[in-house]
C-alpha cells in the first residue's frame, strides 16, 4: 500500500508501462540507457516513473521498430511532443512510414505470387532461372516473363552482355522499333520499300547487338520470336509475332543486299547442286 502511495497520479512504474504496452522491463531499461525513452520522473523511493506522454513516445518507438528501422534511425526520427501540432506531425510521420511499409510488402507479396506462378509454368526446378526472375521483378522489368522462354546458354549470354540499365535500355529500343515496324505494316508497304528496308537494317543491327555477333545464337532467337502468346502478356506476344512476320521478307532482302546468309539457309548455288 505504501509503495502505491509513493506513485503520483498519472504516473506509471516501468513494470506498469511494460505491461500496458506489451513489452518487457528489460527493453524499457535498454531504451533508457540508449536515450530513446527516459523516465519523466522518479518516486520518493527512487523508482523511475513514466507518464502517458512517455507511453505515446514508446508507441512511436514500437511502431518504427516494427517497420524495420534501427534504433539509431528511430532516435533521429522522434520529435518533441509538447504541442498538438507536434503530436499530429509525429503521427503523420508514423502513418507515412506505415504506408511506405505496406507498399513494400504489397510489392514483395506480388513478387512472391508472380514467382510462384512462373515456377508452376516452367515445370522444372531451376533455381538459377528463378533467381533471374526475382532480379527482374525487383528491377520492375515488365518483360521478366520472357526469361522462361530462354534456355541456359541464352541466359548466360544475356547475363554476360547486359546489366540492369543496358538491358532495360535495349528492351525499350527494341519495343520502339517493333512499333515502327507495325506502323509500316499498317501502311501496307512492300518489303523492298526503302522505309521497310531501313527498318530491316535497324532490326538486324539490334540482332547483332544482342548476339554480340555470335551467329550460332540466331536459330535460338528465331525460335524464340515465334513462341505462342504468353499468358503474362498476350498482347505483347501477339504484336511481336506480327512484327516478326512482316519484317522477315524485308530482312531476307536486306541480307541478300549485303550478301549475308542466314544460318541454315542454302545459297542458290547449293540448291542447284
CSV table of C-alpha atoms in Angstrom, one decimal:
chain,number,residue,atom,x,y,z
A,1,UNK,CA,0.0,0.0,0.0
A,2,UNK,CA,2.8,2.4,0.9
A,3,UNK,CA,4.5,1.8,-2.4
A,4,UNK,CA,1.3,2.7,-4.3
A,5,UNK,CA,1.0,5.9,-2.3
A,6,UNK,CA,4.5,6.9,-3.4
A,7,UNK,CA,3.5,6.8,-7.1
A,8,UNK,CA,1.8,10.1,-8.0
A,9,UNK,CA,-1.4,10.1,-10.0
A,10,UNK,CA,-1.0,9.7,-13.8
A,11,UNK,CA,2.4,8.2,-13.4
A,12,UNK,CA,3.5,4.5,-14.0
A,13,UNK,CA,6.3,2.4,-12.9
A,14,UNK,CA,8.5,0.7,-15.5
A,15,UNK,CA,6.6,-2.6,-14.9
A,16,UNK,CA,3.2,-1.0,-15.3
A,17,UNK,CA,4.2,0.7,-18.6
A,18,UNK,CA,5.7,-2.6,-19.9
A,19,UNK,CA,2.5,-4.4,-19.1
A,20,UNK,CA,0.3,-1.8,-20.7
A,21,UNK,CA,2.4,-1.7,-23.9
A,22,UNK,CA,3.2,-5.4,-24.3
A,23,UNK,CA,6.9,-5.1,-23.8
A,24,UNK,CA,9.4,-6.1,-21.1
A,25,UNK,CA,11.0,-4.1,-18.3
A,26,UNK,CA,14.4,-5.1,-19.7
A,27,UNK,CA,13.5,-3.5,-23.0
A,28,UNK,CA,12.4,-0.2,-21.4
A,29,UNK,CA,15.6,-0.2,-19.3
A,30,UNK,CA,17.6,-0.6,-22.5
A,31,UNK,CA,15.7,2.2,-24.2
A,32,UNK,CA,16.5,4.4,-21.2
A,33,UNK,CA,20.3,3.6,-21.5
A,34,UNK,CA,20.2,4.4,-25.2
A,35,UNK,CA,18.5,7.7,-24.7
A,36,UNK,CA,15.4,6.7,-26.6
A,37,UNK,CA,12.9,6.8,-23.7
A,38,UNK,CA,14.0,8.3,-20.4
A,39,UNK,CA,11.5,8.2,-17.4
A,40,UNK,CA,9.9,11.6,-16.8
A,41,UNK,CA,10.2,11.4,-13.0
A,42,UNK,CA,11.4,9.5,-10.0
A,43,UNK,CA,9.4,8.5,-7.0
A,44,UNK,CA,10.5,9.3,-3.4
A,45,UNK,CA,11.7,5.7,-3.2
A,46,UNK,CA,13.9,6.1,-6.2
A,47,UNK,CA,11.6,4.3,-8.6
A,48,UNK,CA,11.6,5.5,-12.2
A,49,UNK,CA,8.2,6.8,-13.3
A,50,UNK,CA,6.7,7.2,-16.7
A,51,UNK,CA,3.8,9.4,-17.9
A,52,UNK,CA,1.1,8.9,-20.6
A,53,UNK,CA,3.3,11.2,-22.8
A,54,UNK,CA,6.1,8.6,-22.4
A,55,UNK,CA,3.6,5.9,-23.4
A,56,UNK,CA,2.9,7.8,-26.7
A,57,UNK,CA,6.6,8.1,-27.3
A,58,UNK,CA,7.0,4.4,-26.6
A,59,UNK,CA,4.3,3.7,-29.2
A,60,UNK,CA,6.3,5.7,-31.7
A,61,UNK,CA,9.4,3.6,-31.0
A,62,UNK,CA,7.5,0.3,-31.2
A,63,UNK,CA,5.8,1.3,-34.5
A,64,UNK,CA,9.0,2.4,-36.2
A,65,UNK,CA,10.9,-0.7,-34.9
A,66,UNK,CA,8.2,-2.9,-36.3
A,67,UNK,CA,8.8,-1.3,-39.7
A,68,UNK,CA,12.4,-2.3,-39.6
A,69,UNK,CA,14.1,0.9,-38.6
A,70,UNK,CA,17.2,0.7,-36.5
A,71,UNK,CA,17.3,2.3,-33.0
A,72,UNK,CA,19.7,4.9,-34.2
A,73,UNK,CA,17.3,5.8,-37.1
A,74,UNK,CA,14.4,5.9,-34.7
A,75,UNK,CA,16.2,8.2,-32.3
A,76,UNK,CA,16.7,10.7,-35.2
A,77,UNK,CA,13.0,10.4,-36.3
A,78,UNK,CA,11.5,11.0,-32.8
A,79,UNK,CA,10.1,14.5,-32.4
A,80,UNK,CA,9.1,16.6,-29.5
A,81,UNK,CA,5.5,16.0,-28.2
A,82,UNK,CA,4.9,19.3,-26.5
A,83,UNK,CA,2.1,20.8,-28.7
A,84,UNK,CA,-0.9,19.3,-30.6
A,85,UNK,CA,0.9,20.2,-33.8
A,86,UNK,CA,4.0,18.3,-32.8
A,87,UNK,CA,1.9,15.2,-31.8
A,88,UNK,CA,-0.1,15.4,-35.0
A,89,UNK,CA,3.2,15.6,-37.0
A,90,UNK,CA,4.6,12.6,-35.2
A,91,UNK,CA,1.5,10.6,-36.0
A,92,UNK,CA,1.6,11.8,-39.6
A,93,UNK,CA,5.2,10.7,-39.9
A,94,UNK,CA,4.2,7.3,-38.5
A,95,UNK,CA,1.4,7.0,-40.9
A,96,UNK,CA,3.7,7.8,-43.8
A,97,UNK,CA,6.2,5.2,-42.7
A,98,UNK,CA,3.5,2.6,-42.3
A,99,UNK,CA,2.1,3.4,-45.8
A,100,UNK,CA,5.6,3.0,-47.2
A,101,UNK,CA,6.0,-0.3,-45.5
A,102,UNK,CA,2.6,-1.5,-46.8
A,103,UNK,CA,3.6,-0.6,-50.3
A,104,UNK,CA,6.8,-2.5,-49.9
A,105,UNK,CA,5.0,-5.5,-48.5
A,106,UNK,CA,2.5,-5.5,-51.3
A,107,UNK,CA,5.3,-5.3,-53.8
A,108,UNK,CA,7.0,-8.2,-52.1
A,109,UNK,CA,3.8,-10.2,-52.0
A,110,UNK,CA,3.2,-9.6,-55.7
A,111,UNK,CA,6.7,-10.7,-56.5
A,112,UNK,CA,6.3,-13.9,-54.5
A,113,UNK,CA,2.9,-14.7,-56.1
A,114,UNK,CA,4.3,-14.0,-59.6
A,115,UNK,CA,7.4,-16.2,-58.9
A,116,UNK,CA,5.1,-19.0,-57.7
A,117,UNK,CA,3.1,-18.8,-61.0
A,118,UNK,CA,6.2,-18.9,-63.0
A,119,UNK,CA,7.6,-21.8,-61.1
A,120,UNK,CA,4.5,-23.8,-62.0
A,121,UNK,CA,4.7,-22.7,-65.6
A,122,UNK,CA,8.4,-23.6,-66.0
A,123,UNK,CA,7.5,-27.1,-64.7
A,124,UNK,CA,11.1,-27.9,-63.8
A,125,UNK,CA,13.2,-26.9,-60.7
A,126,UNK,CA,15.6,-24.3,-62.0
A,127,UNK,CA,16.8,-22.1,-59.2
A,128,UNK,CA,19.1,-20.0,-61.5
A,129,UNK,CA,16.1,-19.1,-63.6
A,130,UNK,CA,14.1,-18.4,-60.5
A,131,UNK,CA,16.8,-16.0,-59.4
A,132,UNK,CA,16.8,-14.2,-62.8
A,133,UNK,CA,13.0,-13.7,-62.5
A,134,UNK,CA,13.4,-12.3,-58.9
A,135,UNK,CA,16.1,-9.9,-60.1
A,136,UNK,CA,14.0,-8.7,-63.0
A,137,UNK,CA,10.9,-8.3,-60.7
A,138,UNK,CA,13.0,-6.2,-58.4
A,139,UNK,CA,14.1,-4.1,-61.4
A,140,UNK,CA,10.4,-3.6,-62.2
A,141,UNK,CA,11.1,-5.1,-65.6
A,142,UNK,CA,7.6,-5.8,-67.1
A,143,UNK,CA,9.1,-8.3,-69.5
A,144,UNK,CA,10.5,-10.6,-66.7
A,145,UNK,CA,8.3,-13.4,-68.0
A,146,UNK,CA,10.4,-13.7,-71.2
A,147,UNK,CA,13.1,-15.4,-69.1
A,148,UNK,CA,11.2,-18.7,-69.0
A,149,UNK,CA,11.4,-18.9,-72.8
A,150,UNK,CA,15.3,-18.8,-72.7
A,151,UNK,CA,17.5,-21.8,-72.3
A,152,UNK,CA,20.5,-21.8,-70.0
A,153,UNK,CA,23.0,-20.9,-72.8
A,154,UNK,CA,20.9,-17.9,-73.8
A,155,UNK,CA,20.5,-16.8,-70.2
A,156,UNK,CA,24.3,-17.0,-69.7
A,157,UNK,CA,24.8,-14.9,-72.8
A,158,UNK,CA,22.3,-12.3,-71.6
A,159,UNK,CA,23.9,-12.1,-68.2
A,160,UNK,CA,27.4,-11.6,-69.7
A,161,UNK,CA,26.3,-8.9,-72.2
A,162,UNK,CA,23.7,-6.8,-70.3
A,163,UNK,CA,23.4,-5.3,-66.8
A,164,UNK,CA,20.3,-3.7,-65.4
A,165,UNK,CA,20.5,-0.4,-67.2
A,166,UNK,CA,21.7,-1.6,-70.6
A,167,UNK,CA,19.2,-4.5,-70.6
A,168,UNK,CA,16.3,-2.2,-69.9
A,169,UNK,CA,17.5,0.3,-72.5
A,170,UNK,CA,17.8,-2.4,-75.1
A,171,UNK,CA,14.3,-3.6,-74.5
A,172,UNK,CA,13.0,0.0,-74.7
A,173,UNK,CA,14.7,0.5,-78.1
A,174,UNK,CA,13.6,-2.9,-79.3
A,175,UNK,CA,9.9,-2.2,-78.5
A,176,UNK,CA,10.1,1.2,-80.2
A,177,UNK,CA,11.5,-0.5,-83.3
A,178,UNK,CA,8.7,-3.0,-83.2
A,179,UNK,CA,6.1,-0.2,-83.0
A,180,UNK,CA,7.8,1.4,-86.1
A,181,UNK,CA,7.6,-1.9,-88.0
A,182,UNK,CA,3.9,-2.3,-87.1
A,183,UNK,CA,3.2,1.2,-88.4
A,184,UNK,CA,4.8,0.3,-91.7
A,185,UNK,CA,2.7,-2.9,-91.8
A,186,UNK,CA,-0.4,-0.7,-91.4
A,187,UNK,CA,0.7,1.3,-94.4
A,188,UNK,CA,0.9,-2.0,-96.3
A,189,UNK,CA,4.4,-1.1,-97.7
A,190,UNK,CA,6.2,-3.8,-99.6
A,191,UNK,CA,9.4,-5.5,-98.3
A,192,UNK,CA,11.5,-3.6,-100.9
A,193,UNK,CA,10.2,-0.2,-99.9
A,194,UNK,CA,13.1,2.0,-98.6
A,195,UNK,CA,11.3,2.6,-95.3
A,196,UNK,CA,10.9,-1.1,-94.7
A,197,UNK,CA,14.5,-1.8,-95.7
A,198,UNK,CA,15.6,0.8,-93.3
A,199,UNK,CA,13.6,-0.9,-90.5
A,200,UNK,CA,15.1,-4.3,-91.5
A,201,UNK,CA,18.6,-2.8,-91.2
A,202,UNK,CA,17.8,-1.5,-87.7
A,203,UNK,CA,16.3,-4.9,-86.8
A,204,UNK,CA,19.4,-6.7,-88.0
A,205,UNK,CA,21.7,-4.3,-86.1
A,206,UNK,CA,19.8,-5.0,-82.9
A,207,UNK,CA,20.1,-8.7,-83.5
A,208,UNK,CA,23.8,-8.3,-83.9
A,209,UNK,CA,24.0,-6.1,-80.8
A,210,UNK,CA,22.1,-8.7,-78.8
A,211,UNK,CA,24.1,-11.7,-80.0
A,212,UNK,CA,27.4,-9.9,-80.0
A,213,UNK,CA,28.0,-11.2,-83.5
A,214,UNK,CA,27.6,-14.8,-82.4
A,215,UNK,CA,25.7,-16.3,-85.3
A,216,UNK,CA,25.2,-19.6,-83.5
A,217,UNK,CA,22.6,-17.8,-81.4
A,218,UNK,CA,20.4,-16.8,-84.4
A,219,UNK,CA,18.4,-20.1,-84.6
A,220,UNK,CA,17.5,-19.8,-81.0
A,221,UNK,CA,16.5,-16.2,-81.4
A,222,UNK,CA,14.3,-17.1,-84.4
A,223,UNK,CA,12.7,-19.9,-82.5
A,224,UNK,CA,12.1,-17.5,-79.5
A,225,UNK,CA,10.5,-15.0,-81.8
A,226,UNK,CA,7.8,-17.5,-82.8
A,227,UNK,CA,6.7,-18.6,-79.3
A,228,UNK,CA,3.0,-18.7,-78.7
A,229,UNK,CA,1.1,-15.9,-77.0
A,230,UNK,CA,2.2,-15.8,-73.4
A,231,UNK,CA,-0.3,-15.7,-70.6
A,232,UNK,CA,1.6,-12.9,-68.9
A,233,UNK,CA,1.2,-10.5,-71.8
A,234,UNK,CA,-0.7,-12.0,-74.7
A,235,UNK,CA,-0.9,-8.5,-76.3
A,236,UNK,CA,2.9,-8.1,-76.5
A,237,UNK,CA,3.5,-11.6,-77.8
A,238,UNK,CA,0.9,-11.1,-80.5
A,239,UNK,CA,2.3,-7.8,-81.6
A,240,UNK,CA,5.8,-9.3,-81.6
A,241,UNK,CA,4.7,-12.1,-83.8
A,242,UNK,CA,3.0,-9.7,-86.2
A,243,UNK,CA,6.1,-7.5,-86.4
A,244,UNK,CA,8.4,-10.6,-87.0
A,245,UNK,CA,6.1,-12.0,-89.8
A,246,UNK,CA,6.1,-8.6,-91.5
A,247,UNK,CA,9.8,-7.8,-91.3
A,248,UNK,CA,11.0,-11.3,-92.2
A,249,UNK,CA,10.7,-10.9,-96.0
A,250,UNK,CA,12.3,-7.5,-95.8
A,251,UNK,CA,15.1,-8.8,-93.7
A,252,UNK,CA,15.7,-11.5,-96.3
A,253,UNK,CA,16.1,-8.9,-99.0
A,254,UNK,CA,18.3,-6.8,-96.8
A,255,UNK,CA,20.7,-9.7,-96.1
A,256,UNK,CA,20.8,-10.6,-99.8
A,257,UNK,CA,21.7,-7.0,-100.5
A,258,UNK,CA,24.6,-7.1,-98.0
A,259,UNK,CA,25.5,-10.6,-99.2
A,260,UNK,CA,24.9,-12.3,-95.9
A,261,UNK,CA,23.5,-15.7,-95.5
A,262,UNK,CA,21.3,-16.7,-92.5
A,263,UNK,CA,22.4,-19.9,-90.7
A,264,UNK,CA,20.6,-22.9,-92.0
A,265,UNK,CA,19.8,-21.2,-95.4
A,266,UNK,CA,21.1,-22.7,-98.7
A,267,UNK,CA,22.6,-20.4,-101.3
A,268,UNK,CA,21.2,-20.6,-104.8
A,269,UNK,CA,24.4,-22.4,-105.9
A,270,UNK,CA,23.9,-25.0,-103.1
A,271,UNK,CA,20.2,-25.5,-104.2
A,272,UNK,CA,21.2,-26.2,-107.8
A,273,UNK,CA,24.0,-28.7,-106.9
